[in-house]
Short mmCIF file of C-alpha atoms and ligand atoms in Angstrom, two decimals:
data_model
loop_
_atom_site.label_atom_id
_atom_site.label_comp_id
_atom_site.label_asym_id
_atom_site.label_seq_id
_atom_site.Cartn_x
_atom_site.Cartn_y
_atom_site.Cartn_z
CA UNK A 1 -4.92 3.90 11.47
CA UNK A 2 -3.15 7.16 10.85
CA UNK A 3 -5.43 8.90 8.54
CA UNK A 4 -4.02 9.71 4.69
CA UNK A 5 -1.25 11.62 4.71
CA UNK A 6 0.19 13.77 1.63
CA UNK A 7 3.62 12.54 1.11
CA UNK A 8 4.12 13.75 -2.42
CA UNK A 9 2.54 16.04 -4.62
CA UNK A 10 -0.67 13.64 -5.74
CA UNK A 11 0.55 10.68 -3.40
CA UNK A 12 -1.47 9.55 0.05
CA UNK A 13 -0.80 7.20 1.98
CA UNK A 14 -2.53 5.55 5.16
CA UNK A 15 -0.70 3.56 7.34
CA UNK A 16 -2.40 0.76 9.27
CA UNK A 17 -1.20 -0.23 13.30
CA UNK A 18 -1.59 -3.92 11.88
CA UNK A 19 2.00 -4.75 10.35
CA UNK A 20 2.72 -0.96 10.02
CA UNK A 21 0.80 -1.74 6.43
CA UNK A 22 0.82 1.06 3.55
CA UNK A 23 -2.29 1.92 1.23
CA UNK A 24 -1.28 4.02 -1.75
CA UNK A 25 -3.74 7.02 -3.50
CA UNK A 26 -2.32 8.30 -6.81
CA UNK A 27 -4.58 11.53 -7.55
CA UNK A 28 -5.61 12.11 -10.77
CA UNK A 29 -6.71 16.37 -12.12
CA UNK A 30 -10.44 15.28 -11.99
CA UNK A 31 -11.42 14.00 -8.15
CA UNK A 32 -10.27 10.13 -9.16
CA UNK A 33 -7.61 8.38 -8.05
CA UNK A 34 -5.84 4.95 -7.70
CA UNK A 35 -6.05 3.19 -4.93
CA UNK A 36 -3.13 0.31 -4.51
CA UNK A 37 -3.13 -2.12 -1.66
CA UNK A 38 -5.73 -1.11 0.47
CA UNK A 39 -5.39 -2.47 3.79
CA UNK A 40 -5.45 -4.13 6.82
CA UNK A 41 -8.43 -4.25 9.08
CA UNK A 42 -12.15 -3.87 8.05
CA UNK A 43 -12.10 -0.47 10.00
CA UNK A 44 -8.94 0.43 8.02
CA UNK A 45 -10.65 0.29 5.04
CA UNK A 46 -13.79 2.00 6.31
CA UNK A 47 -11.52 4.97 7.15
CA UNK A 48 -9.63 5.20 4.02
CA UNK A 49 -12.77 4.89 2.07
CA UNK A 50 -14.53 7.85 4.64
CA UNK A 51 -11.23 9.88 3.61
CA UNK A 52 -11.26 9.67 0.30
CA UNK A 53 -14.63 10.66 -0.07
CA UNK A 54 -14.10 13.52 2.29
CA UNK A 55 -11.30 14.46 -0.02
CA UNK A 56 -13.89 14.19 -2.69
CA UNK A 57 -11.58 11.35 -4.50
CA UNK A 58 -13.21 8.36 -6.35
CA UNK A 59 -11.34 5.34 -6.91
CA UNK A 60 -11.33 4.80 -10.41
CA UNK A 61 -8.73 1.86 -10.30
CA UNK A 62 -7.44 0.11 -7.82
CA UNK A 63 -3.89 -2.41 -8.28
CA UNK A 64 -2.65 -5.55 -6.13
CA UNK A 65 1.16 -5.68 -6.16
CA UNK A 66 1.13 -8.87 -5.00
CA UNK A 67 -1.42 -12.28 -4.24
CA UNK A 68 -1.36 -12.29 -0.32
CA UNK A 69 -4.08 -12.00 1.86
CA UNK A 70 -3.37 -8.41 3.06
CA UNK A 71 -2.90 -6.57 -0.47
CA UNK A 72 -5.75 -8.01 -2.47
CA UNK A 73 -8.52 -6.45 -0.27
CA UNK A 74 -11.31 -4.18 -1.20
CA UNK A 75 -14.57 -2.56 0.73
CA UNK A 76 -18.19 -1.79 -1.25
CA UNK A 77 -17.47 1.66 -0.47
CA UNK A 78 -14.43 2.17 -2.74
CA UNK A 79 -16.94 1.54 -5.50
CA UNK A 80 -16.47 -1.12 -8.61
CA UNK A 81 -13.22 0.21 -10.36
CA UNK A 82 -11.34 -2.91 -11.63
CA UNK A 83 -8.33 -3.92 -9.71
CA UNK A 84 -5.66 -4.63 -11.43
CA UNK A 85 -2.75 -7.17 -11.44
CA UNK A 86 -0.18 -8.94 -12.74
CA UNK A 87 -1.60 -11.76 -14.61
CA UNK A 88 0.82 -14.48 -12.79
CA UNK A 89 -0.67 -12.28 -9.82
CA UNK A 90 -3.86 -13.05 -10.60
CA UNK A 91 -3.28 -16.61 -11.51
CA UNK A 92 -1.74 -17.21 -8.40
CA UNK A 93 -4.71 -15.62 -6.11
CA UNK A 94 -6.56 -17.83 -7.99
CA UNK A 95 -5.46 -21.06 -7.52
CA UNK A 96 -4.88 -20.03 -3.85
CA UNK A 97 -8.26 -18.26 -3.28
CA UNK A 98 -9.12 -21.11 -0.47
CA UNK A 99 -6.01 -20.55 1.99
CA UNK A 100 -6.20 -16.88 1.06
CA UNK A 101 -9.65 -16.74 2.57
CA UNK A 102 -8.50 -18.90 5.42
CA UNK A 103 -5.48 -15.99 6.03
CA UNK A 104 -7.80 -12.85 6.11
CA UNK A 105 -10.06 -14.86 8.31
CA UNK A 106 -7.59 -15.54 11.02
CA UNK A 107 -5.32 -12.31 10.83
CA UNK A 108 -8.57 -9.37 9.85
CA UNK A 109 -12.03 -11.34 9.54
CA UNK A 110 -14.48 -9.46 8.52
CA UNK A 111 -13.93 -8.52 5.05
CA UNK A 112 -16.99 -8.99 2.57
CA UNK A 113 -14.87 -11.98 0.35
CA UNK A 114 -16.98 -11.51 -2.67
CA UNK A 115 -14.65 -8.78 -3.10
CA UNK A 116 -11.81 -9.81 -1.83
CA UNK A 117 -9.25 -11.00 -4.33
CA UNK A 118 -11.07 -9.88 -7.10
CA UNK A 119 -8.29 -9.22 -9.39
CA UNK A 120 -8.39 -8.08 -13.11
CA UNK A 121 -4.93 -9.31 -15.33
CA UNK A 122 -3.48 -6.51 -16.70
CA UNK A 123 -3.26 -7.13 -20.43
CA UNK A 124 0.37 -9.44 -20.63
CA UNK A 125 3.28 -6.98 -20.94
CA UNK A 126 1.40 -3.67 -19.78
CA UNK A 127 4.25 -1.40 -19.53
CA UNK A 128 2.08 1.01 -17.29
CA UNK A 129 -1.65 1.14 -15.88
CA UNK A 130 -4.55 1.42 -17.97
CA UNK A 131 -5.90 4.59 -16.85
CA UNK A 132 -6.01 8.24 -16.76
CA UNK A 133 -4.42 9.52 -13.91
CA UNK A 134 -0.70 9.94 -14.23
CA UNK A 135 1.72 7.63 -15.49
CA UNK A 136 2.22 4.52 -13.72
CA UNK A 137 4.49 2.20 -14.99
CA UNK A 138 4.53 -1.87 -13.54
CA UNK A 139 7.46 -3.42 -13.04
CA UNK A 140 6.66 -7.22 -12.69
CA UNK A 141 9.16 -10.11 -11.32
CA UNK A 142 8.58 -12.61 -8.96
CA UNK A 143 10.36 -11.75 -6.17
CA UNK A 144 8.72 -12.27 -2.62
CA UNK A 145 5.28 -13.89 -4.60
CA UNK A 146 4.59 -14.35 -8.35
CA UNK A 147 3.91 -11.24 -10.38
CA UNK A 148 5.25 -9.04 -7.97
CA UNK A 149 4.67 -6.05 -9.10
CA UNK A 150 5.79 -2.18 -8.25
CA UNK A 151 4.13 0.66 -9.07
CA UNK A 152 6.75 3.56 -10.23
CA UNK A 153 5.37 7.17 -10.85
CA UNK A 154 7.73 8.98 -13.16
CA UNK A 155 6.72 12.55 -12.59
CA UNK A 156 7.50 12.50 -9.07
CA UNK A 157 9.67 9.51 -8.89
CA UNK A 158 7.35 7.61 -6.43
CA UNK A 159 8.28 4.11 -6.29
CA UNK A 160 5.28 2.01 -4.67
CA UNK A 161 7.53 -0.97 -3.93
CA UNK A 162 5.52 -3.71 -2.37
CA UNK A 163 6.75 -6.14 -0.11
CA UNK A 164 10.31 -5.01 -0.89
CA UNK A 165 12.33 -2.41 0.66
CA UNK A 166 11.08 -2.22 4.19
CA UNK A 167 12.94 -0.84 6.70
CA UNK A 168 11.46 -3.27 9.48
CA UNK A 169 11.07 -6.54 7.51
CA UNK A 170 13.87 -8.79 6.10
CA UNK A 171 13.66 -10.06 2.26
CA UNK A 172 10.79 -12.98 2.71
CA UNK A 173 11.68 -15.05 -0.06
CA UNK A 174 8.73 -17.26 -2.20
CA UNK A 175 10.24 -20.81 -0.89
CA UNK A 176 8.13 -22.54 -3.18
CA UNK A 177 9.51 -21.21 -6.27
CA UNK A 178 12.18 -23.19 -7.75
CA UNK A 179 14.87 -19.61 -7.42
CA UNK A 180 13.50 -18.10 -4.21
CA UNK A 181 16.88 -15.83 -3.98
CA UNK A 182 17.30 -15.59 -7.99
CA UNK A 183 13.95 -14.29 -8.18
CA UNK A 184 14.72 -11.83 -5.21
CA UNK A 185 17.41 -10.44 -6.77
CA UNK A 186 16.24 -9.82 -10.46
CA UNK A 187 13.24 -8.26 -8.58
CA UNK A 188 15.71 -6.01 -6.66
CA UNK A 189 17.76 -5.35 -10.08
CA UNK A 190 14.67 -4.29 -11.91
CA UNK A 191 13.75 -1.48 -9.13
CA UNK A 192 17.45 -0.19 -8.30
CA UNK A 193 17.51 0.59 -11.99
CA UNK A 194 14.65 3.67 -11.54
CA UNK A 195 15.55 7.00 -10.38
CA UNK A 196 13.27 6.57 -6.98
CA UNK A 197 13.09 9.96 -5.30
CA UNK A 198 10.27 8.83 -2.55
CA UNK A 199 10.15 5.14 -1.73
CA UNK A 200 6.65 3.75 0.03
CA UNK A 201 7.26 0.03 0.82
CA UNK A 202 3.97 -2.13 1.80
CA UNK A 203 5.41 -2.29 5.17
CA UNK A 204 7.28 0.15 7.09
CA UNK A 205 8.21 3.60 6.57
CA UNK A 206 8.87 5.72 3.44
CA UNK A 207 12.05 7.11 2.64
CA UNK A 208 13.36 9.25 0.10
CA UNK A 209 16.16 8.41 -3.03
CA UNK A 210 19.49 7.76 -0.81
CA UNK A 211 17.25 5.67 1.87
CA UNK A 212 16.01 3.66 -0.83
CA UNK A 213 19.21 2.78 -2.18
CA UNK A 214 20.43 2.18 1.39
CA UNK A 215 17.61 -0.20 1.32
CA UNK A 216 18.16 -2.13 -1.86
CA UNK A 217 22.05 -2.11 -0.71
CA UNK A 218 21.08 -4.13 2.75
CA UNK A 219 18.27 -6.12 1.22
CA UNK A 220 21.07 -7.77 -1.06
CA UNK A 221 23.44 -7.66 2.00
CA UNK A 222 21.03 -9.61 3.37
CA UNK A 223 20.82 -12.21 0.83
CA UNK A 224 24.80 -12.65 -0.03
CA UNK A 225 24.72 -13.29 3.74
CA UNK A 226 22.05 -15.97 3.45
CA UNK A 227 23.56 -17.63 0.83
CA UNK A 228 27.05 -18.05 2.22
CA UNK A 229 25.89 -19.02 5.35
CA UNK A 230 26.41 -16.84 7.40
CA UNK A 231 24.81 -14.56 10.19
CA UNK A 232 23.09 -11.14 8.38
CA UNK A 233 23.80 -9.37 11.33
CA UNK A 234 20.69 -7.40 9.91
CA UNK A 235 19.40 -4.92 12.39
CA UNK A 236 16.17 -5.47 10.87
CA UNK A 237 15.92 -9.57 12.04
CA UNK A 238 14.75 -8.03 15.89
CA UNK A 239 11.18 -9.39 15.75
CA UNK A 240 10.45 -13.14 16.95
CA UNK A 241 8.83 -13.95 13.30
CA UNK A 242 11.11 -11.99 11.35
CA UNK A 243 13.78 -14.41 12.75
CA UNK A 244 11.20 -17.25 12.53
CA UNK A 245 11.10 -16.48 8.45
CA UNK A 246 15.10 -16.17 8.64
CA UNK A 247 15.64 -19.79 10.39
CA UNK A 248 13.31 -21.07 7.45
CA UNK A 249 15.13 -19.31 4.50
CA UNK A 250 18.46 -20.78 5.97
CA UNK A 251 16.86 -24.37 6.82
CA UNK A 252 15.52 -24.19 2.45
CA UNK A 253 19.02 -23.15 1.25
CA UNK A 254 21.34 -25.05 3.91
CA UNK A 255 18.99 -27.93 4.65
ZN1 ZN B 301 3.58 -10.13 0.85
#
């Protein structure tokens, strides 16, 4: 794990060698901060909890954009803040908490699971997160999972997307929703909208304003592809299981 990084004025990130995986720190004035996503590995956490404390940052929230196994982690030593969610988020780790425990197990075992997924709803419609750092609006759809949600900091225009707008992985569409693509899209609408001036995607590499909406342009390239049938061409499809995911967005839309 690269150790946290400054990439903004108030933002940190770590990035982990497992899936090139993001964790976000939002500073607040008075040593606490929010901590969104932390991930991968049980060392990876161990570091970024080491760091913060170096730093002499407390975690005094935490937030789960989405319910898969590799953003709804935590570690004792980032303390008890809640960790917030969307409530179809939450709902959704819920229901799924037995094959979520069998995915950490498999992919980063270790983890102490009586604190993994433990998820707090965010009161239903929460424009922003309830705390006192600096603003941090949610914008919730359901692309990619249920309650997908970025984080979008309007001081500096930091847009903590998620699993969207990665410059290594491909939209990965939530096949078991009834609007997979529908769902992607509105998700995409709802971000293009913001006046992003640093982009931090939960996988991959961050990017400022004109990369994101390079991103957001391709992403939907990448979907009017898919849905006429034909080949994306998307430089991004290079990886054996990005193309795996492809073949099985293609095989749910084509049959
Ligand atoms: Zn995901």
């Amino acid at each position: 794990m690269h150790r946290l990084t400054e990439v903004a004025t108030g933002v940190l990130v770590a990035t982990s060698a497992r899936y090139v995986t993001t964790s976000t720190v939002i500073t607040a004035r008075d040593g606490g901060c929010l901590v969104i996503d932390p991930a991968v590995t049980v060392p990876d956490l161990r570091l970024l909890a080491e760091d913060l404390a170096e730093a002499g940052l407390r975690p005094r929230a935490g937030f789960a954009t989405h319910p898969h196994w590799d953003h709804i982690m935590w570690c004792r030593e980032l303390g008890n803040a809640p960790r917030y969610a969307a409530p179809r988020a939450v709902e959704t780790a819920r229901r799924e908490r037995a094959g979520l425990i069998d995915d950490v197990e498999r992919s980063a075992p270790g983890h102490d699971l009586d604190l993994f997924g433990r998820l707090t709803p965010l009161v239903p419609g929460s424009a922003s997160l309830p705390w006192d750092g600096p603003e941090a609006l949610i914008l919730t759809h359901d692309g990619h999972a249920p309650g997908h949600s970025a984080v979008f900091l309007p001081d500096s225009g930091t847009l903590v997307a998620g699993d969207m707008c990665s410059d290594i992985e491909i939209p990965l569409l939530d096949l078991d929703q009834p609007d997979p693509v529908g769902d992607y899209r509105a998700g995409l609408d709802l971000l293009a909208a913001l006046p992003v001036r640093l982009l931090i995607p939960g996988h991959g590499n961050a990017g400022d304003g004109a990369e994101f909406r390079r991103r957001v342009a391709a992403d939907i390239a990448y979907l009017d592809a898919l849905e006429h049938g034909r080949d994306p061409g998307d430089p991004r499809l290079s990886l054996d299981w990005l193309t795996d995911e492809h073949q099985r967005h293609v095989r749910h839309l084509h049959g």
